[in-house]
Short mmCIF file of C-alpha atoms in Angstrom, two decimals:
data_model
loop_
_atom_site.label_atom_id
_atom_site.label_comp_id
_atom_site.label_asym_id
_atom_site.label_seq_id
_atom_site.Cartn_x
_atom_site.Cartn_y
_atom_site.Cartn_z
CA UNK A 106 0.00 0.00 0.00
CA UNK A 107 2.35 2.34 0.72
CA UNK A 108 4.59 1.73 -2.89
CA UNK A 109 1.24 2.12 -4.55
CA UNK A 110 0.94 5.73 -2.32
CA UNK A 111 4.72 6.36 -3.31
CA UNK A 112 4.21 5.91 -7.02
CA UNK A 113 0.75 8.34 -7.11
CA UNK A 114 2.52 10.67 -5.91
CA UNK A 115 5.75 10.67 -7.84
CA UNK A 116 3.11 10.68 -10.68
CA UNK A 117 1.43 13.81 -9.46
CA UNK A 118 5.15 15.69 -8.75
CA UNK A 119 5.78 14.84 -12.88
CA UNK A 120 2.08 15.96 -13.96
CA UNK A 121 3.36 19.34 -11.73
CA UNK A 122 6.01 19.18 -13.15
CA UNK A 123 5.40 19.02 -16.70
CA UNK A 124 2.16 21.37 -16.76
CA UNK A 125 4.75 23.95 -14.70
CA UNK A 126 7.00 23.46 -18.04
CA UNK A 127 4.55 24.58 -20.21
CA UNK A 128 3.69 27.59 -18.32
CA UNK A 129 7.90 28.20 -18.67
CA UNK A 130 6.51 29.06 -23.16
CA UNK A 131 4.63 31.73 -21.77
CA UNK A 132 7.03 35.08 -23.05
CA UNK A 133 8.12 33.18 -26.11
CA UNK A 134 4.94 32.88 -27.44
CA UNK A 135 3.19 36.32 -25.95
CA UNK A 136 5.83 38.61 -25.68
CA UNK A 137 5.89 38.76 -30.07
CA UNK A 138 2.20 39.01 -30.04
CA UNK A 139 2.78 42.49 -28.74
CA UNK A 140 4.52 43.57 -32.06
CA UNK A 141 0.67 42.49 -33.70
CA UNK A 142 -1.80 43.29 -31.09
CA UNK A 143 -2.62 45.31 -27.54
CA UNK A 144 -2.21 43.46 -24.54
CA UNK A 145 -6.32 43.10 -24.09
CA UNK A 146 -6.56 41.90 -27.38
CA UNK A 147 -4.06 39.42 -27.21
CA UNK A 148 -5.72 38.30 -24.05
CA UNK A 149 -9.66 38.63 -25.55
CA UNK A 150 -8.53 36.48 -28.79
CA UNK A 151 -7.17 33.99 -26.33
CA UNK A 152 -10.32 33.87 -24.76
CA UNK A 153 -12.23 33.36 -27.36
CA UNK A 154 -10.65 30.28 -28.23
CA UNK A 155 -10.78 29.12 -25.06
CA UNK A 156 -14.55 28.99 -24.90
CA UNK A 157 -14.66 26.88 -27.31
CA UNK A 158 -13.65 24.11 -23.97
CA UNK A 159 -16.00 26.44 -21.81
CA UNK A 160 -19.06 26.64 -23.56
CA UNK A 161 -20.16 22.68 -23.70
CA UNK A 162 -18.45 22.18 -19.81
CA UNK A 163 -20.77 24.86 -18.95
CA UNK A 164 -23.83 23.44 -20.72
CA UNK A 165 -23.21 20.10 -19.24
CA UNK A 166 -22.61 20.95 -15.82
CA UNK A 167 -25.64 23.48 -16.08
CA UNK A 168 -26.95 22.02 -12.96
CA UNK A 169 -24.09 23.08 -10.68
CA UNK A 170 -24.75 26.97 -11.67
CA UNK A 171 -27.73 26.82 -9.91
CA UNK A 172 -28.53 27.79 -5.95
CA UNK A 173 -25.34 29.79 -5.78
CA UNK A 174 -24.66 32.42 -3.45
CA UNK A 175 -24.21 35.94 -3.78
CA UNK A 176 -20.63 35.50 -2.13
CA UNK A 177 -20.22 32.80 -4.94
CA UNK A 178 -21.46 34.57 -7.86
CA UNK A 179 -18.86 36.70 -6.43
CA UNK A 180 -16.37 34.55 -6.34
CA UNK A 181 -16.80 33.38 -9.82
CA UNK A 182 -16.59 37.21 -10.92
CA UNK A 183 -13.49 37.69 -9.03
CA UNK A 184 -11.68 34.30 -10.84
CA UNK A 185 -13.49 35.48 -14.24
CA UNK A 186 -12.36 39.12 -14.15
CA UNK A 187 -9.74 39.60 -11.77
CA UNK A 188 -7.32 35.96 -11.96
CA UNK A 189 -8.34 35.14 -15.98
CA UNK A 190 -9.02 38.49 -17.58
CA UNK A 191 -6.74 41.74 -15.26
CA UNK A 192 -4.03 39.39 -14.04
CA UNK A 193 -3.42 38.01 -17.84
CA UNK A 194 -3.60 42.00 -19.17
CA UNK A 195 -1.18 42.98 -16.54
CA UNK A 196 1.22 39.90 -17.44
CA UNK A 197 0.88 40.47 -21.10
CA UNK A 198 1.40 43.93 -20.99
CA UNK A 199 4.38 43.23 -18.56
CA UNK A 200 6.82 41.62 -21.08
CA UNK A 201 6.29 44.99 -23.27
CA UNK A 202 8.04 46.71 -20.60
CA UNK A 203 10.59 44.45 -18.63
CA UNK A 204 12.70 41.38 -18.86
CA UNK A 205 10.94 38.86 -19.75
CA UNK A 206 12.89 36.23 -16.94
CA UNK A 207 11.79 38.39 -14.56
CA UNK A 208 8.45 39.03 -15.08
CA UNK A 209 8.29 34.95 -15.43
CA UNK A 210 10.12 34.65 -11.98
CA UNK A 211 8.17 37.47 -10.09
CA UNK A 212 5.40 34.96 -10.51
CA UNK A 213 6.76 32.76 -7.68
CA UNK A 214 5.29 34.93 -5.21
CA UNK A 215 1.77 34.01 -6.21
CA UNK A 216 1.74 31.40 -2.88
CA UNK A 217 2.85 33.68 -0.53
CA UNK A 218 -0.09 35.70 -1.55
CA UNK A 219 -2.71 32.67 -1.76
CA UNK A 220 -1.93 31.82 2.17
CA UNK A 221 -2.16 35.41 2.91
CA UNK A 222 -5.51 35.81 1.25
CA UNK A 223 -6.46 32.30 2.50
CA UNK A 224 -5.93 34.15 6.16
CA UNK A 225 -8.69 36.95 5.91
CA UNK A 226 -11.34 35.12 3.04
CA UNK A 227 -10.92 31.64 4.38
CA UNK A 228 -9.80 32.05 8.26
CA UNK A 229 -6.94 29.72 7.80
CA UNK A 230 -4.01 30.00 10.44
CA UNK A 231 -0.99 31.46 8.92
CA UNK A 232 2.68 29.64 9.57
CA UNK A 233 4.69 30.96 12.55
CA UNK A 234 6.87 33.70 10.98
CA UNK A 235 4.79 34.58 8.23
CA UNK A 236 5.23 38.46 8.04
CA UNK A 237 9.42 37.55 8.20
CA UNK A 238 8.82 35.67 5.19
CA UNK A 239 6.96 38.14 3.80
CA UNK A 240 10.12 40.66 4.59
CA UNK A 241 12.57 38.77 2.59
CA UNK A 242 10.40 37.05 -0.02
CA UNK A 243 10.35 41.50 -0.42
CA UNK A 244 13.84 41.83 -0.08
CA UNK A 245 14.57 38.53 -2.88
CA UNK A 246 11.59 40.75 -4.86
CA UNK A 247 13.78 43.78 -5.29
CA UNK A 248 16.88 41.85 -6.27
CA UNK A 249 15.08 39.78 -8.89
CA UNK A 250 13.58 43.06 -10.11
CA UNK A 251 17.04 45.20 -9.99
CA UNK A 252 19.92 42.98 -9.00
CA UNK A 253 22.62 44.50 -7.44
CA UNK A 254 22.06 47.79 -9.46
CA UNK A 255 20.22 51.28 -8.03
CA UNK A 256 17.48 51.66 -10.68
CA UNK A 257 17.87 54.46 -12.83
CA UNK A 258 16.12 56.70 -15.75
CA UNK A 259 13.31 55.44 -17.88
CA UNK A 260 14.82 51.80 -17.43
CA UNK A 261 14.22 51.60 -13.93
CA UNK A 262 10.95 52.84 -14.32
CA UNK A 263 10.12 50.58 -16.95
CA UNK A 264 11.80 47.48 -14.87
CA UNK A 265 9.54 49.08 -12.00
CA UNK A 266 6.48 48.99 -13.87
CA UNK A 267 6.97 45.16 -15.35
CA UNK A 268 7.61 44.21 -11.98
CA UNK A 269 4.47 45.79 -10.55
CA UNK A 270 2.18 44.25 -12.95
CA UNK A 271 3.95 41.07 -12.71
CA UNK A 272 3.06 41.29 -9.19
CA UNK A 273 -0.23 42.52 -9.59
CA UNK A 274 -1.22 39.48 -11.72
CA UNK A 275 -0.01 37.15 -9.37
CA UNK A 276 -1.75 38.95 -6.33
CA UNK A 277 -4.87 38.44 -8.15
CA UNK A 278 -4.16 34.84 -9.42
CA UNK A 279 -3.42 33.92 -5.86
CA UNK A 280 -6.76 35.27 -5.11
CA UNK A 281 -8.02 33.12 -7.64
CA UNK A 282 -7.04 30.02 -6.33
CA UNK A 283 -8.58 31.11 -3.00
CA UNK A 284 -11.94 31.99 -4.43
CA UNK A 285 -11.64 28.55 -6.30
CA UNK A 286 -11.26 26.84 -2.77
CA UNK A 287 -14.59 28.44 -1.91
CA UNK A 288 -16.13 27.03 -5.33
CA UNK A 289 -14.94 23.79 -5.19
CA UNK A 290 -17.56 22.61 -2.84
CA UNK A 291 -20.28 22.93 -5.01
CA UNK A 292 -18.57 22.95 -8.48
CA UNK A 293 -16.10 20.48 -10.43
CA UNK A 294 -13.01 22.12 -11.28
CA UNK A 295 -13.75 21.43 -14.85
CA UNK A 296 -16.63 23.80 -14.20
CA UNK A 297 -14.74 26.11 -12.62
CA UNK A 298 -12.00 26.30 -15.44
CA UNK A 299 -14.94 26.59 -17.59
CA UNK A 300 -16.57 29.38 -15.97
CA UNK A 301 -13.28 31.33 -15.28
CA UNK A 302 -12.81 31.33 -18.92
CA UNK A 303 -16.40 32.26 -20.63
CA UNK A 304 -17.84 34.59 -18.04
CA UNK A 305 -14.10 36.83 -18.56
CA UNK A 306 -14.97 37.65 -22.08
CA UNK A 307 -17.91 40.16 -21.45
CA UNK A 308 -14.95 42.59 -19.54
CA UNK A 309 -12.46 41.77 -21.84
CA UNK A 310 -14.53 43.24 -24.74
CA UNK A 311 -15.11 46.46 -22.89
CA UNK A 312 -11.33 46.75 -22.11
CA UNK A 313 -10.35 46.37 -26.25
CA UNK A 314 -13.15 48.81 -26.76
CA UNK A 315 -12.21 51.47 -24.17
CA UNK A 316 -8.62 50.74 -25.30
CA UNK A 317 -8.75 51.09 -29.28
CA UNK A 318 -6.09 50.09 -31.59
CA UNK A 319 -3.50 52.47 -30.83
CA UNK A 320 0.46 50.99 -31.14
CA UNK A 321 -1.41 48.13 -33.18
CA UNK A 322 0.54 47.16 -36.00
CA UNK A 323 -2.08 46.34 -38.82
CA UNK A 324 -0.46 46.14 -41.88
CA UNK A 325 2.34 43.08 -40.56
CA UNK A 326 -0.92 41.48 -38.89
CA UNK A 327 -3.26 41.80 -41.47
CA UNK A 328 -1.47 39.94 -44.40
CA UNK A 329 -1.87 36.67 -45.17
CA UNK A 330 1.56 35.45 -43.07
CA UNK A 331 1.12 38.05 -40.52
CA UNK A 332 -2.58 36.75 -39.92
CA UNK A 333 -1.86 32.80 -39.97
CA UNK A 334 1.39 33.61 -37.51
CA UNK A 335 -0.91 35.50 -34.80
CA UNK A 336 -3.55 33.44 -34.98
CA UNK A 337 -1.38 30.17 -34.78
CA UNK A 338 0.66 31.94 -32.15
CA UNK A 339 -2.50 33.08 -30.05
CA UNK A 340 -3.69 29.46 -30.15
CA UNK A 341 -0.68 28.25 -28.82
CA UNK A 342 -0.85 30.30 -26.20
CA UNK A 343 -4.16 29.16 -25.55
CA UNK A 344 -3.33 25.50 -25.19
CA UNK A 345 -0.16 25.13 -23.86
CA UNK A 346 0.43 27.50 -21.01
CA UNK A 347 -3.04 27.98 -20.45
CA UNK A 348 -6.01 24.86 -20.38
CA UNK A 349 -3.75 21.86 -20.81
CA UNK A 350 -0.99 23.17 -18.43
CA UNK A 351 -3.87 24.11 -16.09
CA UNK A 352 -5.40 20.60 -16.42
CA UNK A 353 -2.30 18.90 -16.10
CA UNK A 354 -1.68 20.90 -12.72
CA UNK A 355 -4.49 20.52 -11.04
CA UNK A 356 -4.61 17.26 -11.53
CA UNK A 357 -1.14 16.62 -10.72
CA UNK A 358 -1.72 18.73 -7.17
CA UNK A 359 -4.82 17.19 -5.98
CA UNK A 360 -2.19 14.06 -5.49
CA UNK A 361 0.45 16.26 -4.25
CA UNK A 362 1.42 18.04 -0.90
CA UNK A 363 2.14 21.81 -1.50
CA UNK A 364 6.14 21.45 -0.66
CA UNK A 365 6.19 18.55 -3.32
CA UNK A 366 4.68 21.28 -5.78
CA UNK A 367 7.04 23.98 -4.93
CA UNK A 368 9.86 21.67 -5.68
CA UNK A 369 8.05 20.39 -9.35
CA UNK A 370 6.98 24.04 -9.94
CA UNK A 371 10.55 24.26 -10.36
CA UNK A 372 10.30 23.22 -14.07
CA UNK A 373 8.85 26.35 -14.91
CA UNK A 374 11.36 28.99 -14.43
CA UNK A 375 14.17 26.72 -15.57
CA UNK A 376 11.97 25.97 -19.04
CA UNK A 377 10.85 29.85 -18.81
CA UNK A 378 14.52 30.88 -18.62
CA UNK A 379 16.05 28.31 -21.30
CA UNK A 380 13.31 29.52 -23.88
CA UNK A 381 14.25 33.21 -23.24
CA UNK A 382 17.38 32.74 -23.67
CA UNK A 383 17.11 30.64 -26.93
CA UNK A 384 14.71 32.73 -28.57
CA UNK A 385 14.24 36.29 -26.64
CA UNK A 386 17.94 36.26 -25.96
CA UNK A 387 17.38 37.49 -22.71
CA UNK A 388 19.96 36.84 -20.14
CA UNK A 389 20.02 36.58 -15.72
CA UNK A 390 22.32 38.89 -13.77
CA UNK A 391 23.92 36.98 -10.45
CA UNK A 392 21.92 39.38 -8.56
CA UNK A 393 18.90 38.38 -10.39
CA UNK A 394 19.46 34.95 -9.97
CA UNK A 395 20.38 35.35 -6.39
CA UNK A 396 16.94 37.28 -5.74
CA UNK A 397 14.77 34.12 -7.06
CA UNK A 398 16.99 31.52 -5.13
CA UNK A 399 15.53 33.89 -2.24
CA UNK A 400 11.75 34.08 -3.09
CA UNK A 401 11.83 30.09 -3.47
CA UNK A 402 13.32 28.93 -0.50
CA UNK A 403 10.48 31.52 1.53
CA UNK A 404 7.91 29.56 -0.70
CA UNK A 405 9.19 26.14 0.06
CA UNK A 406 9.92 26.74 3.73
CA UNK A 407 5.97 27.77 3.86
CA UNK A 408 4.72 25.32 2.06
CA UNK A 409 6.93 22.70 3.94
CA UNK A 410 5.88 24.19 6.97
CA UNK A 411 2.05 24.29 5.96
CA UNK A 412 2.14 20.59 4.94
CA UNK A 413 3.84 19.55 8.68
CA UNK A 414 1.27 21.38 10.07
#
């Protein structure tokens, strides 16, 4: 019995593992979408294609839709708009601004964030030390942002900028997964996915129309290669960092204690960085480097510490 517990969970660690590696294709594929489209309309398009999974889970899990709450029609708003359709406008428009390693990185905060938000919307007890993990998953922040350097001129202010959005998305996808927790009683999490997905679109529209076209680049997009590339990229982008890596994931961590994740999660920045150097030619100061080695030994020692408890 406990080989056959053993080998689930090595199995969950590798689905982590590899749906954490396709998150690492993220600014490959969407960080040359921004020479085509806006950052909302690189994230609507995706959308769009991604109902084409939400639409029939919907329909076929009709059932669970009804007898919500307020406080859970309010949670499905906040996963919808804030963790599918802000948080992927503020990453998107990140890698227009910053390195794109960093703004990759800068998304292993996202836990410390989910245990603090589980804390006030879900009354869960926090780890001993929490707010002196908080400090230096800050201080590993700046340093992954900056490095050893003093920011300076417009490109601190645009590294500033990246890393604030990058950190804004994961503040709200680490809300996300909290309002999920609240959802999952009464929902699948193929419903969930579903919903997160479909019920994003209606803001996302407003956003591309409040927005415009300005800085879009028409004429590359609109002929015949520039249209097959963005739409090829765009579905991509829809697939493998998004629903399959999200399926793969979640189905790998409902197996999996949290520190087990942390370590598998590990795939994704060293994917994420390997890609951006290959094809974004993007390098990693020592400094930089130095400041995510700090931000993911805070996340591990929670999680560890979470899972003892």
């Amino acid at each position: 019995m406990t080989g056959v517990n053993l080998v689930t969970g090595w199995n969950g660690v590798w689905l982590i593992a590899l749906g954490a590696a396709l998150w690492g294709t993220d600014s490959v594929l969407r960080q040359p979408l921004l020479s085509y489209l806006s950052a909302t309309q690189i994230v609507l398009l995706e959308h769009l294609l991604l109902a084409v999974y939400a639409i029939p889970v919907l329909w076929i899990n009709r059932k669970q839709l009804r007898g919500l709450s307020l406080k859970e029609w309010g949670a499905i708003l906040f996963i919808s708009w804030g963790g599918s359709a802000l948080a992927t406008v503020l990453f998107t428009a990140a890698f227009g601004l910053g390195n794109a390693s960093v703004v990759l990185l800068l998304q292993k905060l996202q836990p410390v964030f989910v245990f603090l938000l589980a804390r006030v919307v879900l009354g869960e007890r926090l780890t001993r030390g929490f707010g002196w993990y908080v400090l230096i998953a800050l201080a590993g922040t700046y340093l992954l942002t900056f490095g050893f350097a003093m920011p300076y001129g417009n490109q601190g202010a645009n590294e500033m900028l990246a890393s604030v959005f990058a950190i804004g998305a994961a503040v709200l996808w680490g809300g996300s997964t909290v309002m999920g927790r609240l959802l999952l009683n009464k929902m699948s999490f193929e419903t969930v996915t579903g919903a997160r997905f479909l019920f994003a679109l209606p803001l996302l529209a407003l956003l591309v129309a409040l927005n415009g076209t300005e800085g879009v680049n028409h004429i590359s997009m609109w002929s015949n290669f520039g249209t097959l590339l963005v739409f090829g990229m765009i579905l991509l982008q829809a697939l493998l960092p998004g629903l399959i890596s999200l399926l793969l994931y979640y189905r790998g961590l409902s197996k999996t204690p949290a520190s087990y994740a942390t370590l598998a999660e590990l795939a994704f920045p060293a994917a994420g960085l390997t890609l951006n150097w290959l094809f974004l030619k993007q390098g990693f100061t020592l400094g930089q480097f130095i400041g995510f080695a700090v931000v993911w030994v805070v996340v591990f020692q929670i999680a560890r510490l979470q899972d003892r408890r």
